[in-house]
Coordinates of C-alpha atoms in Angstrom, one line a residue:
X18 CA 0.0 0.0 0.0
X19 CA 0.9 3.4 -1.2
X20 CA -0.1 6.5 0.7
X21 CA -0.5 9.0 -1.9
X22 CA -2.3 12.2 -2.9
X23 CA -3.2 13.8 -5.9
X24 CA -3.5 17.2 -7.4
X25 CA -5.6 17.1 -10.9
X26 CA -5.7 20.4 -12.8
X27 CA -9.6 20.9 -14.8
X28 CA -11.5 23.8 -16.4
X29 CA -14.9 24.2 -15.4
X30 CA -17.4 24.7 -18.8
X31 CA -18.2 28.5 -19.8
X32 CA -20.5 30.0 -17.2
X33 CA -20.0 27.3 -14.2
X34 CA -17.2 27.6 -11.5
X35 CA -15.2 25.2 -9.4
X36 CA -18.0 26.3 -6.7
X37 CA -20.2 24.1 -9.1
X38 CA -18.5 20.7 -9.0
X39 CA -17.3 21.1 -4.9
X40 CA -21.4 21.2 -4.4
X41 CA -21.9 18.5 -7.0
X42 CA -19.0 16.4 -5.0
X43 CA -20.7 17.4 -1.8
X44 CA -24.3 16.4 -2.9
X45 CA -22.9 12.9 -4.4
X46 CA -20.8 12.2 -0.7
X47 CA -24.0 13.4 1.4
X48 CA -21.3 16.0 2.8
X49 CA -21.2 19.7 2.8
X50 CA -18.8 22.8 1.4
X51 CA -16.8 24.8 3.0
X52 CA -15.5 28.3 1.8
X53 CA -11.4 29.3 2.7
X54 CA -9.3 31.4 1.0
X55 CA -6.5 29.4 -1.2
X56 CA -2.9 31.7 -1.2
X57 CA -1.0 32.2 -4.0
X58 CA 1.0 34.4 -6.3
X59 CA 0.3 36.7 -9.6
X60 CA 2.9 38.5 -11.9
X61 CA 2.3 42.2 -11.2
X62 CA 1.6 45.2 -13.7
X63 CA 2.7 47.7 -11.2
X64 CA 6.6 49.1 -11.1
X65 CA 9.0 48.5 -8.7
X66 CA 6.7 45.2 -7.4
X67 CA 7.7 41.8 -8.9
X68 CA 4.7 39.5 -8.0
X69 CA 1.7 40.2 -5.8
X70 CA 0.6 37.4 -3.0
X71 CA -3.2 36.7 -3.6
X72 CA -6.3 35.0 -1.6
X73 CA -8.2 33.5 -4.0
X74 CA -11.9 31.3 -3.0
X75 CA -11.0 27.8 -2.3
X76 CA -14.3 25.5 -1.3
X77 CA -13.0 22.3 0.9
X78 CA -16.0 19.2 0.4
X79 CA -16.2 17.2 3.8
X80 CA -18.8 14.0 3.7
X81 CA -21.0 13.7 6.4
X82 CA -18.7 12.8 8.9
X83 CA -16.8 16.0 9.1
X84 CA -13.6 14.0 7.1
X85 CA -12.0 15.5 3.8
X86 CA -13.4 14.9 0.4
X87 CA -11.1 17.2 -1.9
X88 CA -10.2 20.9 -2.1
X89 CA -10.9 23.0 -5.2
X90 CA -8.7 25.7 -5.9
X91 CA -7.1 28.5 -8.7
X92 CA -4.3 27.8 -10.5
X93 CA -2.6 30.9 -11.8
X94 CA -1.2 28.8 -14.6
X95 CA -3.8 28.0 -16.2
X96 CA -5.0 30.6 -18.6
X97 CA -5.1 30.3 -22.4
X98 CA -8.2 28.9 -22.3
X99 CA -10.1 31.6 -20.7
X100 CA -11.5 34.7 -22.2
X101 CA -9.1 37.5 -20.5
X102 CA -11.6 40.2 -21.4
X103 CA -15.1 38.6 -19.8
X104 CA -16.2 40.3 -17.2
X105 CA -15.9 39.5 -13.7
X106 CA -18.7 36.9 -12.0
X107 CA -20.6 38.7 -9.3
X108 CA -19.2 38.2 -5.9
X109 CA -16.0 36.7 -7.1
X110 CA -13.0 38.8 -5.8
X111 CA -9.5 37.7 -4.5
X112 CA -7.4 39.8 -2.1
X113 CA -4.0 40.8 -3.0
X114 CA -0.8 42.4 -1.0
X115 CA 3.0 42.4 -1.6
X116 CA 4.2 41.5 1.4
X117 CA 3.0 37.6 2.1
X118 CA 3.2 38.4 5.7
X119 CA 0.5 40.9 5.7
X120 CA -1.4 38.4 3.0
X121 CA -0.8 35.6 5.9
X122 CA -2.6 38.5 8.6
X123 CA -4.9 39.2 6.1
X124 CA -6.2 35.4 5.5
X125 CA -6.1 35.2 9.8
X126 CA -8.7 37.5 10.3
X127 CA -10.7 38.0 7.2
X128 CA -13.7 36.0 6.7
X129 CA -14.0 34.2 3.4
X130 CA -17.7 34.4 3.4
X131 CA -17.9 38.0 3.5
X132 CA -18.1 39.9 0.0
X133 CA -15.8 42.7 -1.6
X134 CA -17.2 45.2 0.4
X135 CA -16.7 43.9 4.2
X136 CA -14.0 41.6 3.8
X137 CA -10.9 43.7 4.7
X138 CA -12.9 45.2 8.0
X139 CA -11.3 43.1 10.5
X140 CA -7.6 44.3 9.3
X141 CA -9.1 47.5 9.1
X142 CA -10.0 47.2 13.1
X143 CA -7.0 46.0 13.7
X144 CA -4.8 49.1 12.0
X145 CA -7.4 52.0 12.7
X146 CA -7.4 52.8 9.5
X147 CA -10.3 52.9 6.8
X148 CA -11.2 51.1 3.8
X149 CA -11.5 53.3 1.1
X150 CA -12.6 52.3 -2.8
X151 CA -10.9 53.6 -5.8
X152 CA -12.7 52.5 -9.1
X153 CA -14.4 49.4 -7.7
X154 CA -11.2 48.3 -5.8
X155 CA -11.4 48.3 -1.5
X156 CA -8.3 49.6 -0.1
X157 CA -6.5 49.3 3.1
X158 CA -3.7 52.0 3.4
X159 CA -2.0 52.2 7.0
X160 CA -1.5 55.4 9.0
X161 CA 1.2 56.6 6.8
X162 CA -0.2 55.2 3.3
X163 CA 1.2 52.3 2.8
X164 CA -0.6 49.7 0.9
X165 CA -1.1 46.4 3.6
X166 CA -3.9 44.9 1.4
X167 CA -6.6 45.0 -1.8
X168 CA -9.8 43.5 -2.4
X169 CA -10.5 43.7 -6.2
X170 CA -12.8 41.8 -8.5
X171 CA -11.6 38.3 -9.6
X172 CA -10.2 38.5 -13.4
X173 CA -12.1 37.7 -16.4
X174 CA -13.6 33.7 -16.1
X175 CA -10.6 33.2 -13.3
X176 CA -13.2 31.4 -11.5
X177 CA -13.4 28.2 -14.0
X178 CA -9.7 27.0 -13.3
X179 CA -10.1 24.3 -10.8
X180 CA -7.6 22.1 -9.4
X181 CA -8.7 19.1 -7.5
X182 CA -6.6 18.7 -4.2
X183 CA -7.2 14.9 -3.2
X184 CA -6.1 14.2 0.9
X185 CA -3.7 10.9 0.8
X186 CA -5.3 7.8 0.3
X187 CA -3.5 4.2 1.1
X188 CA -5.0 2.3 -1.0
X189 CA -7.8 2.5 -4.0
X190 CA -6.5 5.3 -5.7
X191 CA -8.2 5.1 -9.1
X192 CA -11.7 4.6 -7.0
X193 CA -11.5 7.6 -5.0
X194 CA -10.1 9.8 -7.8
X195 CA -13.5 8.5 -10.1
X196 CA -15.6 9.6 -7.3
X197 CA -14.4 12.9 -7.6
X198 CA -13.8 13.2 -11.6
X199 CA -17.0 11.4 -12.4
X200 CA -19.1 14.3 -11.5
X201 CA -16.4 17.0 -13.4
X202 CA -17.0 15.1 -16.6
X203 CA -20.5 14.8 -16.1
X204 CA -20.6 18.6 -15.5
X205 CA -18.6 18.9 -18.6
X206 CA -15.5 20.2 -17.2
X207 CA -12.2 19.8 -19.2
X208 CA -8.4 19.3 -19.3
X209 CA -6.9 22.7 -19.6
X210 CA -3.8 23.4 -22.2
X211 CA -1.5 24.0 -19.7
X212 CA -2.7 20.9 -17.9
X213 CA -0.5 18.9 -15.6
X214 CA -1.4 15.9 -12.5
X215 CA 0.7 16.1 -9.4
X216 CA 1.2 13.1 -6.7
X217 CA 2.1 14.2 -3.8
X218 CA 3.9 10.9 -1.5
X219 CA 5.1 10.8 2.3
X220 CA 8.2 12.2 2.0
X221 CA 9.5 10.2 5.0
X222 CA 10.8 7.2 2.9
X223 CA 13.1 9.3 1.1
X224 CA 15.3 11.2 4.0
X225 CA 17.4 8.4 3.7
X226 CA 20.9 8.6 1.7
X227 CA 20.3 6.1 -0.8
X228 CA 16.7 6.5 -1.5
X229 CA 17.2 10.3 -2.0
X230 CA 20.1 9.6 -4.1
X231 CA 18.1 7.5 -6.2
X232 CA 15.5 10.0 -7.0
X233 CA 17.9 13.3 -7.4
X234 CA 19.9 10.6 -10.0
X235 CA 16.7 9.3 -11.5
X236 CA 14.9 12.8 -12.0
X237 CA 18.4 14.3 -13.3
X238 CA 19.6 12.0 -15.5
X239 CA 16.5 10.6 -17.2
X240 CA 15.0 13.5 -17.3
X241 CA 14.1 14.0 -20.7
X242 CA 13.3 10.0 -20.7
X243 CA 10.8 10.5 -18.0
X244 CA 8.8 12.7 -19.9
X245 CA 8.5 11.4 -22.8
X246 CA 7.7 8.1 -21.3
X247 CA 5.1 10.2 -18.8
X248 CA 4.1 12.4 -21.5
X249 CA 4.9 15.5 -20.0
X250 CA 2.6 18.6 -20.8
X251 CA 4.7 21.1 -22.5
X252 CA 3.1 23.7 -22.0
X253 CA 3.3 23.3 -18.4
X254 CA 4.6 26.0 -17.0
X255 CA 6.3 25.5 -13.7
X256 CA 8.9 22.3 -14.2
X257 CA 12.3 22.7 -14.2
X258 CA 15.5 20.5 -13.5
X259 CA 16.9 19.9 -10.4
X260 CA 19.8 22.4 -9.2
X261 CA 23.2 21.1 -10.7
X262 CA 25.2 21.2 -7.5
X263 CA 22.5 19.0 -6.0
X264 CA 22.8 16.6 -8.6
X265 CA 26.7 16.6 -8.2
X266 CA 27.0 16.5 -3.9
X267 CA 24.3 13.6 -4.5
X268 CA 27.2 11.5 -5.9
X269 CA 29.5 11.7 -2.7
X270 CA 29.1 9.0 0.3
X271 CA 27.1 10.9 3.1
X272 CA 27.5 9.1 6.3
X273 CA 23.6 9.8 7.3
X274 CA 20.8 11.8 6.1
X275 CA 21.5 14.5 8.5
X276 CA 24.6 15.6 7.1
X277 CA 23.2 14.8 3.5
X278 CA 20.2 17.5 4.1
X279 CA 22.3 20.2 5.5
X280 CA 24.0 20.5 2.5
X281 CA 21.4 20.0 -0.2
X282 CA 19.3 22.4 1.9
X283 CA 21.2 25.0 0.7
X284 CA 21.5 24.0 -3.0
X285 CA 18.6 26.6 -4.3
X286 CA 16.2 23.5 -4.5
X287 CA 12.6 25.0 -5.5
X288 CA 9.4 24.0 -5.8
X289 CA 8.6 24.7 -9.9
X290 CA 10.8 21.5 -10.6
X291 CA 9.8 18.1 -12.4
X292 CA 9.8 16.3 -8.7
X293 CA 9.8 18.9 -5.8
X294 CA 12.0 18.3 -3.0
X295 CA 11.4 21.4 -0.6
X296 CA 9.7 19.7 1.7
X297 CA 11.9 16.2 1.7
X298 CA 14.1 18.8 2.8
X299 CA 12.8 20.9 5.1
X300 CA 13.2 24.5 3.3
X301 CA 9.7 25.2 3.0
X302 CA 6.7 24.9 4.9
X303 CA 3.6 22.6 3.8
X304 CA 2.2 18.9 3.4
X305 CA 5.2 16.4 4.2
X306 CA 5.5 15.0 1.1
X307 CA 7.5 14.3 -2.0
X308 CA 5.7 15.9 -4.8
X309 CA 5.9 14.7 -8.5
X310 CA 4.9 17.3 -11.1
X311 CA 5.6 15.6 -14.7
X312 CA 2.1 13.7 -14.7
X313 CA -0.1 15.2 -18.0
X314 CA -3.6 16.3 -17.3
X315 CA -6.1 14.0 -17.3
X316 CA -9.6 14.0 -16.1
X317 CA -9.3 10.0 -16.8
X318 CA -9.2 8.4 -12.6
X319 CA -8.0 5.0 -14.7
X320 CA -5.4 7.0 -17.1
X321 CA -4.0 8.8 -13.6
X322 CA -3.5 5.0 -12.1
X323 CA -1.8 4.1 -15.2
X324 CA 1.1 6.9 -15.1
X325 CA 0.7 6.5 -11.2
X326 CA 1.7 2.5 -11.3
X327 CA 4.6 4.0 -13.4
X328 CA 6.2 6.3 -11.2
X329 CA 6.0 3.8 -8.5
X330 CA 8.7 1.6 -10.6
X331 CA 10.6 4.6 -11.4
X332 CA 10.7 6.0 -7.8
X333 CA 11.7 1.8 -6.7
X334 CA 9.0 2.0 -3.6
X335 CA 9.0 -0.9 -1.7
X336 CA 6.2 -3.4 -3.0
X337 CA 6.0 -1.8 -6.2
X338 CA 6.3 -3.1 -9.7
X339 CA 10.0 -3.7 -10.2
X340 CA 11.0 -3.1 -6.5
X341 CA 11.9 -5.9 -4.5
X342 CA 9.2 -8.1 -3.6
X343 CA 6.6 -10.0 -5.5
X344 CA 4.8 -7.4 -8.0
X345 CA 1.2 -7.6 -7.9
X346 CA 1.7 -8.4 -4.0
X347 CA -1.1 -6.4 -1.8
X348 CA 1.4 -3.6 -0.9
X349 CA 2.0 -3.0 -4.6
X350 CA 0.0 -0.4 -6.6
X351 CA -0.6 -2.9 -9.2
X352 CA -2.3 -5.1 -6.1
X353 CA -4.3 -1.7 -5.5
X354 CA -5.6 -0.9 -9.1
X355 CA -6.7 -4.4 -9.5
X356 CA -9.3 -4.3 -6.1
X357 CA -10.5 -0.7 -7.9
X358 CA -12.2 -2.5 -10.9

């Protein structure tokens, strides 16, 4: 058995919303939705400001026992298949600031159910300084002007991207991911252009010399192999190779993981890489997990079990296909898929 998650990247149809298939997903698991703000980063027109840090609406789907369904969320990258110029849907807004600490204040006290008008309040309490509007935008300005945070009207159609954030699941992957892509394909939501599936695994197995070795290797030198063989969306945005002088200190003998991490801690490692090692690491906060981002988009549960199985044998897991130990065994993820049909 496996403990994996998943991260599946969709478009909702013209005139529907992510909000759409989290009640649809709701409805089908007797749960309910719940509304949160999802945090995350946009390229900036303004000078002298790089990229702005955003709350976007996120809706979490719990069943009826309180326990996690999925998250729907934004995903900046996907965009050529939305109409820039539409206007925005009513009561869609996201709130934006260029300092993530103030964003991380912001999303403390703000209430995600509140609309454009009433959202920024409790930040406004807590600076004693007004909201004003300018042209339909709410601003919070501290005592000596500076900006600390914007509430504007979400983009043109930015509410149809809709990624699918799974919780980890042991065993019967492709089951629980056709529970939750059924209803997106019966709603008639798509596979973006810029599409990509990400599994996210515990990234305990791998602060170990060896195995660690074997991915930075693996990831590095059969990098181009891998994707063809995954058939890596190229017009995925956010992959990259892993840092050089990681792939080099990789090489050495390490006499435990301990020394091993302090030095490939500080090797620039980042998250917009084919596999994403931050959090193996330690260098940035999140899940605990290993996160694989070559996967192509798919709205397909079977098609993701396929090129799931597959990174199983590349990544060596113990029980897996081509690990040691008899394939097809109940621990493997060919054992899994099988109880799914």
């Amino acid at each position: 058995m496996v403990r994996a998650g998943f991260e599946v990247e969709l478009l909702a149809p013209a005139g529907a919303s992510r909000l759409d298939l989290a009640q649809e997903i709701a409805s089908r698991a007797r749960g309910s939705v719940r509304r949160r703000f999802h945090v995350d980063t946009e390229a900036s027109a303004t000078p002298g400001v790089a990229a702005f840090w955003h709350l976007t609406p996120a809706f979490d789907v719990v069943d009826a026992a309180g326990a996690p369904v999925c998250s729907l969320v934004d995903d900046t990258t996907i965009v050529a298949d939305l109409d820039a110029g539409a206007p925005p849907r009513p009561g869609w807004y996201r709130v934006l600031s260029d300092d993530p600490r103030l964003l991380r204040l912001v999303e403390r006290h703000a209430d995600p159910a509140e609309g454009i008008g009433s959202v920024l309040d409790p930040v406004a309490e807590l600076f004693g300084a007004p909201v004003r509007e300018v042209r339909g935008v709410r601003r919070l300005d501290d005592g000596a002007g500076a900006t600390i945070a914007m509430a504007a009207p979400l983009p043109g159609e930015r509410e149809r991207p809709c990624e699918v954030v799974t919780p980890p699941w042991e065993r019967d992957h492709v089951r629980h991911l056709e529970e939750l892509l059924a209803p997106a394909r019966d709603l008639g939501f798509t596979v973006p252009a810029e599409a990509a599936v990400h599994v996210n695994l515990d990234a305990g197995p791998f602060r170990d010399v060896a195995r660690f070795r074997h991915v930075v290797s693996t990831f590095a030198g059969r990098r181009e192999e891998l994707r063809e063989r995954f058939g890596t969306n190229p017009r995925c945005t956010r992959l990259g190779p892993l840092p050089a002088d990681l792939v080099e200190l990789v090489r050495a003998d390490w006499p435990d993981w301990a020394s091993l991490r302090a030095v490939a801690a500080r090797t620039g490692v980042t998250k917009f890489s084919d596999v994403n090692l931050t959090r193996v690491l330690g260098v940035r906060p999140g899940p605990d997990v290993l996160e694989v981002r070559i996967l192509p988009g798919s709205i397909d549960g079977e098609a993701i079990g396929r090129g799931f199985d597959q990174l199983l044998e590349v990544l060596e897991l113990p029980g897996s296909p081509g690990s040691p130990g008899p394939a097809g065994s109940p621990g493997s993820s060919a054992g899994t898929r099988r109880s799914t049909r």
